[in-house]
N, CA, C and O atoms as a printed pandas DataFrame, in Angstrom:
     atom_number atom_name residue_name chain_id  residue_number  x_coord  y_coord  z_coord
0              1         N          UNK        A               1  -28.196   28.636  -21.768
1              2        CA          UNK        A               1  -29.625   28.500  -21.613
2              3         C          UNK        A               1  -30.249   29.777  -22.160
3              4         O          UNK        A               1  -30.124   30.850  -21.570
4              5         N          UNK        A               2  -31.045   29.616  -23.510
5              6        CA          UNK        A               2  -32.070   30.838  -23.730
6              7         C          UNK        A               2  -33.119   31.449  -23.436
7              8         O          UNK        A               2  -33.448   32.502  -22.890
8              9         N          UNK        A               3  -33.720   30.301  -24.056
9             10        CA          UNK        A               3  -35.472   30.472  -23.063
10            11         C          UNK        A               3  -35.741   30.408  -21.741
11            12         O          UNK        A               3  -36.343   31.317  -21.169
12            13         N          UNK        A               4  -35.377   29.476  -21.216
13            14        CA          UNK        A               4  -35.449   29.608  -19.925
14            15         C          UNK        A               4  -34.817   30.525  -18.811
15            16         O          UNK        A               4  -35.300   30.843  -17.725
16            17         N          UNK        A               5  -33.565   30.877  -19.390
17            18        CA          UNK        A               5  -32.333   31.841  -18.450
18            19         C          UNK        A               5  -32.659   32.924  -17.979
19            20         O          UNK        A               5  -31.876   33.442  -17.183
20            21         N          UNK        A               6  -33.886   33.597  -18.307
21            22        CA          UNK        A               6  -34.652   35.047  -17.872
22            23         C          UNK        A               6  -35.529   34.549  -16.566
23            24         O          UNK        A               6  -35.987   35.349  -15.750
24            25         N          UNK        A               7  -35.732   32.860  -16.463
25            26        CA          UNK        A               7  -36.447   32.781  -15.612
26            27         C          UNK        A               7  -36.322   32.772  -14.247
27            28         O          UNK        A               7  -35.764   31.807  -13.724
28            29         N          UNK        A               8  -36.803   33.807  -13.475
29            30        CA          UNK        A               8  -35.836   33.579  -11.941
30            31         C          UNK        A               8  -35.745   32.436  -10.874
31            32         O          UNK        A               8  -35.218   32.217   -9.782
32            33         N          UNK        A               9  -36.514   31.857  -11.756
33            34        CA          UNK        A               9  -36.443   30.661  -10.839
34            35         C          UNK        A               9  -35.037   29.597  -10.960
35            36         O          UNK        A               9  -34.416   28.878  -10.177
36            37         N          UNK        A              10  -34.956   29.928  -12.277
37            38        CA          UNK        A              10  -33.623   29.382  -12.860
38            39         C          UNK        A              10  -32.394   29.610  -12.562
39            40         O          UNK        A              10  -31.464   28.812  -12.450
40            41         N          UNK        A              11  -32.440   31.456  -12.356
41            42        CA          UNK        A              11  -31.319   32.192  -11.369
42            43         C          UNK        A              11  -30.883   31.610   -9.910
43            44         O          UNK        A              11  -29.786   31.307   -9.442
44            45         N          UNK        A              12  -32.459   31.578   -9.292
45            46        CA          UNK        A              12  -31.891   31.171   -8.017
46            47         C          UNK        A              12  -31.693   29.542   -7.825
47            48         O          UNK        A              12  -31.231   29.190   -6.739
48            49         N          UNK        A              13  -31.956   28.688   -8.639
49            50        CA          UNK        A              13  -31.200   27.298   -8.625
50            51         C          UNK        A              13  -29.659   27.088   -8.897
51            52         O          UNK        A              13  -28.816   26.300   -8.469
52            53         N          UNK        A              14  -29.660   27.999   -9.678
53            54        CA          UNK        A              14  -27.929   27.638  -10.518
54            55         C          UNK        A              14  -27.437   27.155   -9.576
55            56         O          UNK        A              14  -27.150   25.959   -9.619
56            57         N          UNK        A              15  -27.143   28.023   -8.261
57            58        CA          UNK        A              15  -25.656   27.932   -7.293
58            59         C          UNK        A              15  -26.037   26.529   -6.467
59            60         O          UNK        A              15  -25.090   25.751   -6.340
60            61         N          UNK        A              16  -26.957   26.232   -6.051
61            62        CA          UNK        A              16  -27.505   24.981   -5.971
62            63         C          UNK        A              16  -26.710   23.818   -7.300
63            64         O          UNK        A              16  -26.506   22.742   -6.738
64            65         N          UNK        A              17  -26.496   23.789   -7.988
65            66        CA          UNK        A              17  -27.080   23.461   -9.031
66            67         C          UNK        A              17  -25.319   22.853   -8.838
67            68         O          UNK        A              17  -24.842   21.788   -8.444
68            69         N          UNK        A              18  -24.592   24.443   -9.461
69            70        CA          UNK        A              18  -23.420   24.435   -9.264
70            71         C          UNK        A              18  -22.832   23.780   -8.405
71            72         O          UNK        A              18  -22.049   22.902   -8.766
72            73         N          UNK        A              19  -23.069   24.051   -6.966
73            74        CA          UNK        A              19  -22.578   23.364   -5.511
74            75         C          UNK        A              19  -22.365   21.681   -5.291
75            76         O          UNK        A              19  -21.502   21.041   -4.691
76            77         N          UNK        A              20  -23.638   21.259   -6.110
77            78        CA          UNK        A              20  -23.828   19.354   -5.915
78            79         C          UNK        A              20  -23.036   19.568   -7.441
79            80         O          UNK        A              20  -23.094   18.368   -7.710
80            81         N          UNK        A              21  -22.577   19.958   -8.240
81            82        CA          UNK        A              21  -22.338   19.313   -9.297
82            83         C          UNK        A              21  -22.834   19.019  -10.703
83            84         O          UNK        A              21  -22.309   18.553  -11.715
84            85         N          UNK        A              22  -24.227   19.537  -10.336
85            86        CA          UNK        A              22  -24.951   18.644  -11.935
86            87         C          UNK        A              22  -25.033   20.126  -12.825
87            88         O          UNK        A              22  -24.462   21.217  -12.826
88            89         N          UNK        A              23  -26.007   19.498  -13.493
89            90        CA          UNK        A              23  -25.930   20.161  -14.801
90            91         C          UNK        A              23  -27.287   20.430  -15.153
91            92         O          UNK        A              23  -28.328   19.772  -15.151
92            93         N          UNK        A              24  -26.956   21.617  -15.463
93            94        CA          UNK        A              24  -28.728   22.358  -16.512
94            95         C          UNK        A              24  -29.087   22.279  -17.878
95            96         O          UNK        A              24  -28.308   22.644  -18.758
96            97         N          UNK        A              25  -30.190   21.836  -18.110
97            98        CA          UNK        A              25  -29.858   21.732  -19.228
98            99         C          UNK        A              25  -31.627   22.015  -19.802
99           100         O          UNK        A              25  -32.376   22.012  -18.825
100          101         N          UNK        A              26  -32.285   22.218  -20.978
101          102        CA          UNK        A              26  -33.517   22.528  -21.256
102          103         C          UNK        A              26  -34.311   21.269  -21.039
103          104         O          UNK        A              26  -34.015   20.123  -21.378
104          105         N          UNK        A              27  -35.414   21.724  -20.386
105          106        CA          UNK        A              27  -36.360   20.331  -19.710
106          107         C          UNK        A              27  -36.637   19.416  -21.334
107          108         O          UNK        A              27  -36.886   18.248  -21.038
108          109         N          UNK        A              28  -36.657   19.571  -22.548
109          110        CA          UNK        A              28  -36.758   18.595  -23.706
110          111         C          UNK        A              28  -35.548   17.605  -23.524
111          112         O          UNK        A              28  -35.488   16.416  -23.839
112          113         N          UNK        A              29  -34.756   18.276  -23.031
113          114        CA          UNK        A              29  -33.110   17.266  -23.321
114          115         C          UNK        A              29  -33.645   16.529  -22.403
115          116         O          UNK        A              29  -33.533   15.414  -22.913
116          117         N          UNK        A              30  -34.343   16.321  -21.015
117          118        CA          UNK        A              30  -33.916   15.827  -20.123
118          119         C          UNK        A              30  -34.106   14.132  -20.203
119          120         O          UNK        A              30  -35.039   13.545  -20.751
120          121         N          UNK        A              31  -33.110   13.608  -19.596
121          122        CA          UNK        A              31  -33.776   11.458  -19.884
122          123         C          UNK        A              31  -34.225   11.374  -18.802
123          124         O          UNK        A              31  -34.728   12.282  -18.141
124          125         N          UNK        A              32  -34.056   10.016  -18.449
125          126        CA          UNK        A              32  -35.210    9.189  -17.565
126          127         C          UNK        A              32  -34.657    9.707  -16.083
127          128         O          UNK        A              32  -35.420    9.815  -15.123
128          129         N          UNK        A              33  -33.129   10.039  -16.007
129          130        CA          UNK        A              33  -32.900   10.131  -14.302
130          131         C          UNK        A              33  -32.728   11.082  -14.161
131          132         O          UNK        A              33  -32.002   11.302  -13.192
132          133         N          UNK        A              34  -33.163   12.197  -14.865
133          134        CA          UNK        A              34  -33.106   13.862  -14.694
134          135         C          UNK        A              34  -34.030   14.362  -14.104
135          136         O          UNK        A              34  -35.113   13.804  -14.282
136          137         N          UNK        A              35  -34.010   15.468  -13.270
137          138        CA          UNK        A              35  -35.165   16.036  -12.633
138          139         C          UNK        A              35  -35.340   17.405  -13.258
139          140         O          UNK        A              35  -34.630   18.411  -13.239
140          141         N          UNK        A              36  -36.495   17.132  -13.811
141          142        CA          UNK        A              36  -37.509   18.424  -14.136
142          143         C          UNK        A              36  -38.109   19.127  -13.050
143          144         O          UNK        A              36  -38.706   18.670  -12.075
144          145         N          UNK        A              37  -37.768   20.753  -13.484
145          146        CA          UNK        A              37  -38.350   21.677  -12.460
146          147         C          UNK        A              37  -39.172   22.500  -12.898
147          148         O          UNK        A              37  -38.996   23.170  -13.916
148          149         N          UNK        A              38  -40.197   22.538  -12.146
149          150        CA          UNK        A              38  -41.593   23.546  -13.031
150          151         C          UNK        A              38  -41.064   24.897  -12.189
151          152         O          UNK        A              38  -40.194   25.077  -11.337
152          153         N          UNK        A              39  -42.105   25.809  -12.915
153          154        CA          UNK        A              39  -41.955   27.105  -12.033
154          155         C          UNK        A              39  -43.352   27.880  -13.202
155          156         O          UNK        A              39  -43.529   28.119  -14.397
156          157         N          UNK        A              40  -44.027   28.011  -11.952
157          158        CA          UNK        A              40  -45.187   28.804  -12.639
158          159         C          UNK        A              40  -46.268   27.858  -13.363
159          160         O          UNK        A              40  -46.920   28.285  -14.316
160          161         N          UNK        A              41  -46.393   26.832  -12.970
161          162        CA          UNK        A              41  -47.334   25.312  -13.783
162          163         C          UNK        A              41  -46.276   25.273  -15.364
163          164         O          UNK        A              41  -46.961   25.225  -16.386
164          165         N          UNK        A              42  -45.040   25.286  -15.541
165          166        CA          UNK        A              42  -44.875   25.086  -16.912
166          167         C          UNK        A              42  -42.877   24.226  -16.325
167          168         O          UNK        A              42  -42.288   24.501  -15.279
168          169         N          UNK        A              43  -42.480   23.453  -17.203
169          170        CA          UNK        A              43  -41.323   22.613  -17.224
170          171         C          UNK        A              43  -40.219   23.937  -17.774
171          172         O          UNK        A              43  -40.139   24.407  -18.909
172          173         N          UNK        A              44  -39.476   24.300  -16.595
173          174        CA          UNK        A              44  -38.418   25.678  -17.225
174          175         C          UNK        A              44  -37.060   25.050  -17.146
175          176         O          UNK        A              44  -36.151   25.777  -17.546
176          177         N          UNK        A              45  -36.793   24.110  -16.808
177          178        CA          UNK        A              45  -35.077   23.517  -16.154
178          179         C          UNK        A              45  -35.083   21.795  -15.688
179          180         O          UNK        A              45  -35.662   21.489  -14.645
180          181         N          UNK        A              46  -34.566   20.978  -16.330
181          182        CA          UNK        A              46  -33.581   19.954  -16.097
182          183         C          UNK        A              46  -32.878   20.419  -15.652
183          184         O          UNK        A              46  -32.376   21.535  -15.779
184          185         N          UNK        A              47  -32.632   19.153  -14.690
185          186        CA          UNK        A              47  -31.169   19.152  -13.694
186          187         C          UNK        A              47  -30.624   17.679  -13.933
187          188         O          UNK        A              47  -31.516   16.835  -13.857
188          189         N          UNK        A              48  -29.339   17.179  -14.210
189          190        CA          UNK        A              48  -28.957   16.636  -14.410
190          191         C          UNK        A              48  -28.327   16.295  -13.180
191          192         O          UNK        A              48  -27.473   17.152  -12.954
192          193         N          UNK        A              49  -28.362   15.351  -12.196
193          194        CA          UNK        A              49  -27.561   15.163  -10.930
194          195         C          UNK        A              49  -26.294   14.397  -11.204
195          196         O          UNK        A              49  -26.311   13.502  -12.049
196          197         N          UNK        A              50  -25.055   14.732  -10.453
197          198        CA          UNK        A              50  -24.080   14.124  -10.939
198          199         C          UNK        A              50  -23.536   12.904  -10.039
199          200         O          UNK        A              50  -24.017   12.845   -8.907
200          201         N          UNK        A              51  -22.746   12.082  -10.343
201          202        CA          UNK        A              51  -23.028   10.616   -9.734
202          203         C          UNK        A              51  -22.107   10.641   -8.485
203          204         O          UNK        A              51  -21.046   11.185   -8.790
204          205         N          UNK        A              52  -22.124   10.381   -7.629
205          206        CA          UNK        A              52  -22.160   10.409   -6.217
206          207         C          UNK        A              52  -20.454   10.643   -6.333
207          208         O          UNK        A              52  -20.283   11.811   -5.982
208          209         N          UNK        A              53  -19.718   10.306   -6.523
209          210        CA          UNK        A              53  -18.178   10.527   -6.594
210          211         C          UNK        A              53  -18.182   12.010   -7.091
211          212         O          UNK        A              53  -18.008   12.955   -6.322
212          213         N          UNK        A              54  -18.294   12.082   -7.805
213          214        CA          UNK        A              54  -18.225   13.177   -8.270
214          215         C          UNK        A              54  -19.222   14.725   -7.724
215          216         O          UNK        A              54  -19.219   15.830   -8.267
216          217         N          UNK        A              55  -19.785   14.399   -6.830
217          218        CA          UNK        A              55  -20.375   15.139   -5.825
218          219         C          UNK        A              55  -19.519   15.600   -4.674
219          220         O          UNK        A              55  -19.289   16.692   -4.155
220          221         N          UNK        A              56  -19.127   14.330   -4.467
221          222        CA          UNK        A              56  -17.780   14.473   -3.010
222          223         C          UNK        A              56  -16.809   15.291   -3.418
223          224         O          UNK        A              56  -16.066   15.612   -2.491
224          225         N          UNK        A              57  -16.481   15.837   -4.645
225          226        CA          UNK        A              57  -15.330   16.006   -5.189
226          227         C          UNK        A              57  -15.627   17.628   -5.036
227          228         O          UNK        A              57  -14.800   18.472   -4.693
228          229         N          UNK        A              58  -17.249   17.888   -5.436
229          230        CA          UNK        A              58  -17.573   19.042   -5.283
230          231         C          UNK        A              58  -17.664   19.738   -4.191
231          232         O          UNK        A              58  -17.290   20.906   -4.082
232          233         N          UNK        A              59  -18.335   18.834   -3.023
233          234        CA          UNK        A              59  -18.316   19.198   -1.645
234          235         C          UNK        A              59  -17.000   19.668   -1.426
235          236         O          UNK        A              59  -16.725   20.789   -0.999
236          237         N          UNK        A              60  -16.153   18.734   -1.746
237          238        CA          UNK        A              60  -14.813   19.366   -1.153
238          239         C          UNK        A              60  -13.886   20.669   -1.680
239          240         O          UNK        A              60  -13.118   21.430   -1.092
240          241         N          UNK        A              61  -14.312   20.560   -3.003
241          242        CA          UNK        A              61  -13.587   21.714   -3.564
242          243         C          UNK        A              61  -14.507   23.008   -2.548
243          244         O          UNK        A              61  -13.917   23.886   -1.920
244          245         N          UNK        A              62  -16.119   22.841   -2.590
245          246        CA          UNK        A              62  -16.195   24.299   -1.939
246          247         C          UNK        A              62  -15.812   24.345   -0.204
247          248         O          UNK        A              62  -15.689   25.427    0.369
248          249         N          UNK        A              63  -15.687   23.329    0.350
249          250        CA          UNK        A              63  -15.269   23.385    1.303
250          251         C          UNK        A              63  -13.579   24.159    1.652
251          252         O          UNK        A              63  -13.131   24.867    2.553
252          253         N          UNK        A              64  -13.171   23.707    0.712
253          254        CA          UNK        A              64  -11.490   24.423   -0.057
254          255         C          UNK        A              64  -11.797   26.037    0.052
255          256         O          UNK        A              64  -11.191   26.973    0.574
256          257         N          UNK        A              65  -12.890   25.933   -0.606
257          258        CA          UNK        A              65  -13.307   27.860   -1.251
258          259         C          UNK        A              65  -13.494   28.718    0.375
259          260         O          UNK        A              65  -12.919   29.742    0.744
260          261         N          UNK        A              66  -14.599   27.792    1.193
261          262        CA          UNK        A              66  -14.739   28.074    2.289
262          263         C          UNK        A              66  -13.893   28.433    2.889
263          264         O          UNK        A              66  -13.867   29.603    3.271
264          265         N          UNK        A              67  -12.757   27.424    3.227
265          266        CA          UNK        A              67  -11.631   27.757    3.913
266          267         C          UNK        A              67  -10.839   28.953    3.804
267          268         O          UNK        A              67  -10.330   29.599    4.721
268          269         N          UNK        A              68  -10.782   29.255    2.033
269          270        CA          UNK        A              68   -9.837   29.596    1.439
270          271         C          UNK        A              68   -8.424   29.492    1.303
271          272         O          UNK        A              68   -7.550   30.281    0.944
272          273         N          UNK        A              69   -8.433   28.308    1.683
273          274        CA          UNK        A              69   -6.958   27.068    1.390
274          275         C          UNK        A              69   -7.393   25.907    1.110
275          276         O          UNK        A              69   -8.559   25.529    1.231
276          277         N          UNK        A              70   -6.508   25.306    0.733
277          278        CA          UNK        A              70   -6.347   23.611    0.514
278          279         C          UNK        A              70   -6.357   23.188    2.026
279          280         O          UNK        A              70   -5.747   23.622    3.004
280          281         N          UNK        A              71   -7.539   21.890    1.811
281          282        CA          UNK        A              71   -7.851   21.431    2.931
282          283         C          UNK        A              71   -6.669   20.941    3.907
283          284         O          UNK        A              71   -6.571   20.980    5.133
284          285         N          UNK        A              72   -5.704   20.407    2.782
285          286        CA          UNK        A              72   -4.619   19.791    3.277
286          287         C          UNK        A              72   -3.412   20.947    4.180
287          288         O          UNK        A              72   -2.408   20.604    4.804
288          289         N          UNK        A              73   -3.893   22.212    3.988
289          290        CA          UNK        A              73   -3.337   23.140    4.739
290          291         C          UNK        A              73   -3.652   23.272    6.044
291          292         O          UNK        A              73   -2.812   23.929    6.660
292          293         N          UNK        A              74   -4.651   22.845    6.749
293          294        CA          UNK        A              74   -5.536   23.017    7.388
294          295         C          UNK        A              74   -4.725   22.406    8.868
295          296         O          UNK        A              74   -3.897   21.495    8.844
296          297         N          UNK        A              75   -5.168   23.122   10.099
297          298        CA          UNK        A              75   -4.787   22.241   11.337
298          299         C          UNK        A              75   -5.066   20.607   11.505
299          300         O          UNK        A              75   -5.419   20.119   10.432
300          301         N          UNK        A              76   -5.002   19.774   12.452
301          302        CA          UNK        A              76   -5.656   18.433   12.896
302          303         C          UNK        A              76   -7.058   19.078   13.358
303          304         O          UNK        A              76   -8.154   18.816   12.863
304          305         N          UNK        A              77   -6.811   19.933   14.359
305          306        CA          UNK        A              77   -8.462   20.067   14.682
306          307         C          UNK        A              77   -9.604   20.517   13.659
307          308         O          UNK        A              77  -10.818   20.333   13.745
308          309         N          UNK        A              78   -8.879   21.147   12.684
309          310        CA          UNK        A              78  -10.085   22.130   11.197
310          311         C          UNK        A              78   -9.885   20.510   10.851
311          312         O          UNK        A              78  -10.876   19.858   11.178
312          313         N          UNK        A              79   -8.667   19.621   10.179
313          314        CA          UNK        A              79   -9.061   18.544    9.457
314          315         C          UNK        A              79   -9.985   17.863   10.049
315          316         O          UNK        A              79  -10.977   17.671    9.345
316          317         N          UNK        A              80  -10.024   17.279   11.451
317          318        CA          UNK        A              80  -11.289   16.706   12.203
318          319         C          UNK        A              80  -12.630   17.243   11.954
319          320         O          UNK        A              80  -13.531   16.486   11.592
320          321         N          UNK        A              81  -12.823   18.501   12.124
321          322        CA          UNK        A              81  -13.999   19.101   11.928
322          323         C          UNK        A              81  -14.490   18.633   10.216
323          324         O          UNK        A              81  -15.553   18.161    9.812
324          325         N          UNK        A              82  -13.422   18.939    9.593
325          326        CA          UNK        A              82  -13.897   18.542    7.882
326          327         C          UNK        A              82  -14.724   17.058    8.188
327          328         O          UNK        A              82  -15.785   16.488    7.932
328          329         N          UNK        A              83  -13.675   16.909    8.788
329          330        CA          UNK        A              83  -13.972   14.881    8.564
330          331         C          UNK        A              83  -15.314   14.478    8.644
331          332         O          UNK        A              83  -15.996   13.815    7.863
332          333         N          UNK        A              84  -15.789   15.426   10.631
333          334        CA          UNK        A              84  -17.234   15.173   11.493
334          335         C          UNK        A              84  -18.114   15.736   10.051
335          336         O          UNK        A              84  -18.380   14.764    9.344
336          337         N          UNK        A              85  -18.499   16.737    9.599
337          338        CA          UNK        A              85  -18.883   17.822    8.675
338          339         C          UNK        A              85  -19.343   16.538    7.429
339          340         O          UNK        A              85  -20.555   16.396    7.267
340          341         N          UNK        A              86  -18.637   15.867    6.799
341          342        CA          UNK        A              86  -18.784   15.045    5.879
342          343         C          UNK        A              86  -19.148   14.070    5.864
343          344         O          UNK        A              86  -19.807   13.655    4.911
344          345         N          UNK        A              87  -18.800   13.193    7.118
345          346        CA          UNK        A              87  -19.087   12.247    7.919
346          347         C          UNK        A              87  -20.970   11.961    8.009
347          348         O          UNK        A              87  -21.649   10.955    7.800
348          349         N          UNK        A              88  -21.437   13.823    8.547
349          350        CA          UNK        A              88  -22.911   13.844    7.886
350          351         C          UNK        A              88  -22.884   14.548    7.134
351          352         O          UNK        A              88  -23.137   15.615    7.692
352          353         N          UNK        A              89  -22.722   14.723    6.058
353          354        CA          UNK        A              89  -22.999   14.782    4.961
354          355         C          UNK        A              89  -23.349   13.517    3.981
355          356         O          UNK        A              89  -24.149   13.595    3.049
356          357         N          UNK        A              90  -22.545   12.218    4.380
357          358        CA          UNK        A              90  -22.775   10.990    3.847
358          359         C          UNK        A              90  -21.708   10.647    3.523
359          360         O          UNK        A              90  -21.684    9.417    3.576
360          361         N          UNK        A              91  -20.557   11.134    3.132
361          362        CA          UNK        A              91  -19.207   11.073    1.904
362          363         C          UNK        A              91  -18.577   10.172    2.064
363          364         O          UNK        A              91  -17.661   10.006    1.259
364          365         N          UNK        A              92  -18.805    8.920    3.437
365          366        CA          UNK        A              92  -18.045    8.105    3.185
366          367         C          UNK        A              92  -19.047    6.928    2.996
367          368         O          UNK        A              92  -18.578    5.810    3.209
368          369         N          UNK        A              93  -19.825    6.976    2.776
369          370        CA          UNK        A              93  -20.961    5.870    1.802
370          371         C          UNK        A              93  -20.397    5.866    0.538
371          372         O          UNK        A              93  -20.716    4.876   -0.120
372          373         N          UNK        A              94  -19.507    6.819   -0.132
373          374        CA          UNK        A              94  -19.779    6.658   -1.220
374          375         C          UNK        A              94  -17.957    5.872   -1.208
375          376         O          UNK        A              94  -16.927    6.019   -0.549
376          377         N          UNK        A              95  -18.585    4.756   -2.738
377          378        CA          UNK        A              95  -17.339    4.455   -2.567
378          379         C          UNK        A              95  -15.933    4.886   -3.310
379          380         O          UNK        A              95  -15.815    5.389   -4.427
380          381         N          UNK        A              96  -14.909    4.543   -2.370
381          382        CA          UNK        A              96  -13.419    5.061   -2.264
382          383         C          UNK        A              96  -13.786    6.879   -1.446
383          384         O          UNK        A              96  -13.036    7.834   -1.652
384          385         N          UNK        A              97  -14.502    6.929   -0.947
385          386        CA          UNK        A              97  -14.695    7.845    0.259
386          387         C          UNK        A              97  -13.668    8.674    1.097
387          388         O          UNK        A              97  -13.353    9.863    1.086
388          389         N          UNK        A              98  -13.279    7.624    1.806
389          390        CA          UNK        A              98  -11.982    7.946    2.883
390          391         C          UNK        A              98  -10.853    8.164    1.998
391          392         O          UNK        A              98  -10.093    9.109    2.210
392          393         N          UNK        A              99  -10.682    7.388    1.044
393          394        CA          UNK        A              99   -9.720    7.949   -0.103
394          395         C          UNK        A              99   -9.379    8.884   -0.297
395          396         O          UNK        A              99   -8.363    9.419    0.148
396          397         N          UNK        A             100  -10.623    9.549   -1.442
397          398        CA          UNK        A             100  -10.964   10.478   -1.639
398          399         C          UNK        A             100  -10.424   11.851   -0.446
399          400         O          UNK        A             100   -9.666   12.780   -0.722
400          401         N          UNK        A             101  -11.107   11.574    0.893
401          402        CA          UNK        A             101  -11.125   12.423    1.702
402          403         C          UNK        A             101   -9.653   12.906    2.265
403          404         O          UNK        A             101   -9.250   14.046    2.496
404          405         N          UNK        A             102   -8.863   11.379    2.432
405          406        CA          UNK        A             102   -7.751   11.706    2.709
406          407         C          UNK        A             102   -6.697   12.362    1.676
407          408         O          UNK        A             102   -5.636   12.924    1.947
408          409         N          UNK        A             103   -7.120   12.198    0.775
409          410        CA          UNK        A             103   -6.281   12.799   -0.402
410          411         C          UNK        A             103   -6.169   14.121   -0.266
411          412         O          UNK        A             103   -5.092   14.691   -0.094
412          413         N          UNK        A             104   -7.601   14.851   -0.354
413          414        CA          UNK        A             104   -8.060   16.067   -0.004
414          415         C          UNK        A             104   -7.194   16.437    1.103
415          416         O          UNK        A             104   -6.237   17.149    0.801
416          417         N          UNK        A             105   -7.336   16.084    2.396
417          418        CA          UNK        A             105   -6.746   16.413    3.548
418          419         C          UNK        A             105   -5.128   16.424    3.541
419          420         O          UNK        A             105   -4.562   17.261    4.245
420          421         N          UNK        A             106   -4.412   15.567    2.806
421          422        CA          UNK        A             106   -2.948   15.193    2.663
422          423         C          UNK        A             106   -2.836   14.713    3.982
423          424         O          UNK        A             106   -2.309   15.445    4.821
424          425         N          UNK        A             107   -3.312   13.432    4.343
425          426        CA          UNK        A             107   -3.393   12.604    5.160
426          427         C          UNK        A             107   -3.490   10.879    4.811
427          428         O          UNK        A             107   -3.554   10.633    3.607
428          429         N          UNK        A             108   -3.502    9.907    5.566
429          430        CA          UNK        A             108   -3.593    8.617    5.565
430          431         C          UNK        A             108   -4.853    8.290    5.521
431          432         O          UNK        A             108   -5.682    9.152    5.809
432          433         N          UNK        A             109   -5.403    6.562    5.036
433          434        CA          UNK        A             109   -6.519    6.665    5.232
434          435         C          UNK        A             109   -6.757    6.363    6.817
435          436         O          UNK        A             109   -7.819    6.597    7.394
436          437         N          UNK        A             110   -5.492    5.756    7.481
437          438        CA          UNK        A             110   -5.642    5.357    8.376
438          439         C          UNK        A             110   -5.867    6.753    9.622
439          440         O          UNK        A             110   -6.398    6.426   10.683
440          441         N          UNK        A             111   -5.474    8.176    9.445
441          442        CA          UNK        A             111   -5.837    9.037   10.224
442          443         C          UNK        A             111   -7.135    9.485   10.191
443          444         O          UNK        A             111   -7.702    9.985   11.162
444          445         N          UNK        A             112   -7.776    9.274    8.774
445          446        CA          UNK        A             112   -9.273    9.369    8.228
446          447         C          UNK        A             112  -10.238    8.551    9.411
447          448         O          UNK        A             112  -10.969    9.161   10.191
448          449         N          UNK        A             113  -10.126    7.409    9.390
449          450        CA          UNK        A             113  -10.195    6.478   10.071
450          451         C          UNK        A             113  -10.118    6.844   11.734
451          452         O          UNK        A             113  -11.037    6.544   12.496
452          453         N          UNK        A             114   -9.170    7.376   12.073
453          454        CA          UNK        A             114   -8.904    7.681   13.717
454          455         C          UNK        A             114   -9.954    8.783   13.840
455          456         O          UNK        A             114  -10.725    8.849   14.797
456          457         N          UNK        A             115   -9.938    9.911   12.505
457          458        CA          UNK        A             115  -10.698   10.872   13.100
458          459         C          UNK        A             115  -12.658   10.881   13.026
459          460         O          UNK        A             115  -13.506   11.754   13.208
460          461         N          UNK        A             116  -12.697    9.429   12.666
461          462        CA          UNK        A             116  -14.113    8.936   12.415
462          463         C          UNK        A             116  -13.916    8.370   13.564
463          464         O          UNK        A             116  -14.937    8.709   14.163
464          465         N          UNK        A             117  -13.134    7.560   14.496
465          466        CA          UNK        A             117  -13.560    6.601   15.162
466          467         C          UNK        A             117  -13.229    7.986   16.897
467          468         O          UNK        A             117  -13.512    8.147   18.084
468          469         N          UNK        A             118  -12.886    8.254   16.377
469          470        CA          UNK        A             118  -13.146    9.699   17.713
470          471         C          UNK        A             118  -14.188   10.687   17.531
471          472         O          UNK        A             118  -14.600   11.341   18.489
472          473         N          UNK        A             119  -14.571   10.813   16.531
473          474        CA          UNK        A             119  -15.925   11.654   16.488
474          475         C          UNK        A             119  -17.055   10.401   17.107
475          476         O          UNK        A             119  -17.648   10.829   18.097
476          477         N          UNK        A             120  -17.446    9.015   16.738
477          478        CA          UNK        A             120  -17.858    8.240   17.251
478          479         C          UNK        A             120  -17.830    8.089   18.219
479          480         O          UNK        A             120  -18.858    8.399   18.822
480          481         N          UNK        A             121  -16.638    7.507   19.055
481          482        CA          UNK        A             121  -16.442    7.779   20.732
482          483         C          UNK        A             121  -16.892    8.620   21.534
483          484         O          UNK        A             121  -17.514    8.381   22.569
484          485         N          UNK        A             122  -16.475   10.094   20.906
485          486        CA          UNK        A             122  -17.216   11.044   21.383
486          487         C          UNK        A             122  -18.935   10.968   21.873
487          488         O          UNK        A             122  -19.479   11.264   22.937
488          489         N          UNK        A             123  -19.558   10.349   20.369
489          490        CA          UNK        A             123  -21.046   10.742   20.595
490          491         C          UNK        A             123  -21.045    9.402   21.136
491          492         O          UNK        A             123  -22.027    8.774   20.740
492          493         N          UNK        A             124  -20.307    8.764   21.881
493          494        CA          UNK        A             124  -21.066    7.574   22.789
494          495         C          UNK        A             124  -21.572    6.468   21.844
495          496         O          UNK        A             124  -22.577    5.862   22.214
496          497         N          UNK        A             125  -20.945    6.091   20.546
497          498        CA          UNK        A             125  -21.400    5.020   19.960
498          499         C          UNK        A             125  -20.890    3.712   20.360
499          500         O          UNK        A             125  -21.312    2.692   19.815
């Protein structure tokens, strides 16, 4: 990014930006499902959002960073917590979800599953 990359508004989106996944790109490139961001009354940054799978993928890698291990390293109780954590976040709307999640975790989908239906129990559903 040239023109725009001095702009601080641009600075402090990146890691945002970075975190969900999408992509920056100069507000001319942008198409119809891109979001344009002003800063200062003028168009400085497209964001390109990236498609819902591929979001989860991101969540989890920084959740990884967070940890600073592979999720799949992780206790039953840290994996539960991941699970509740994502659970709102949305991640299993999206589909192949629990998949996804259990893969991450080096788990079943069927423990995915137990540790959704005990976070549920819990809150009295």
């Amino acid at each position: 990014m040239t023109a725009t990359g001095d702009v601080p508004f641009v600075s402090a989106v990146k890691p945002l930006v970075d975190a969900m996944g999408g992509e920056m790109l100069p507000p001319q490139e942008a198409g119809k499902d891109d979001v344009v961001l002003h800063w200062e009354g003028r168009e400085v940054i497209a964001v390109r959002l990236p498609q819902l799978a591929d979001s989860l993928d991101h969540i989890l890698a920084a959740m990884e960073r967070g940890q600073g291990m592979p999720l799949s390293a992780l206790d039953r109780k840290a994996k539960q917590e991941v699970v509740r954590i994502l659970e709102a976040r949305g991640a299993f709307s999206v589909r192949h979800g629990v998949e996804t999640v259990a893969g991450a975790l080096g788990v079943s989908r069927f423990t995915v599953y137990n540790y959704l239906n005990r976070e549920n129990a819990a809150k009295g559903e």
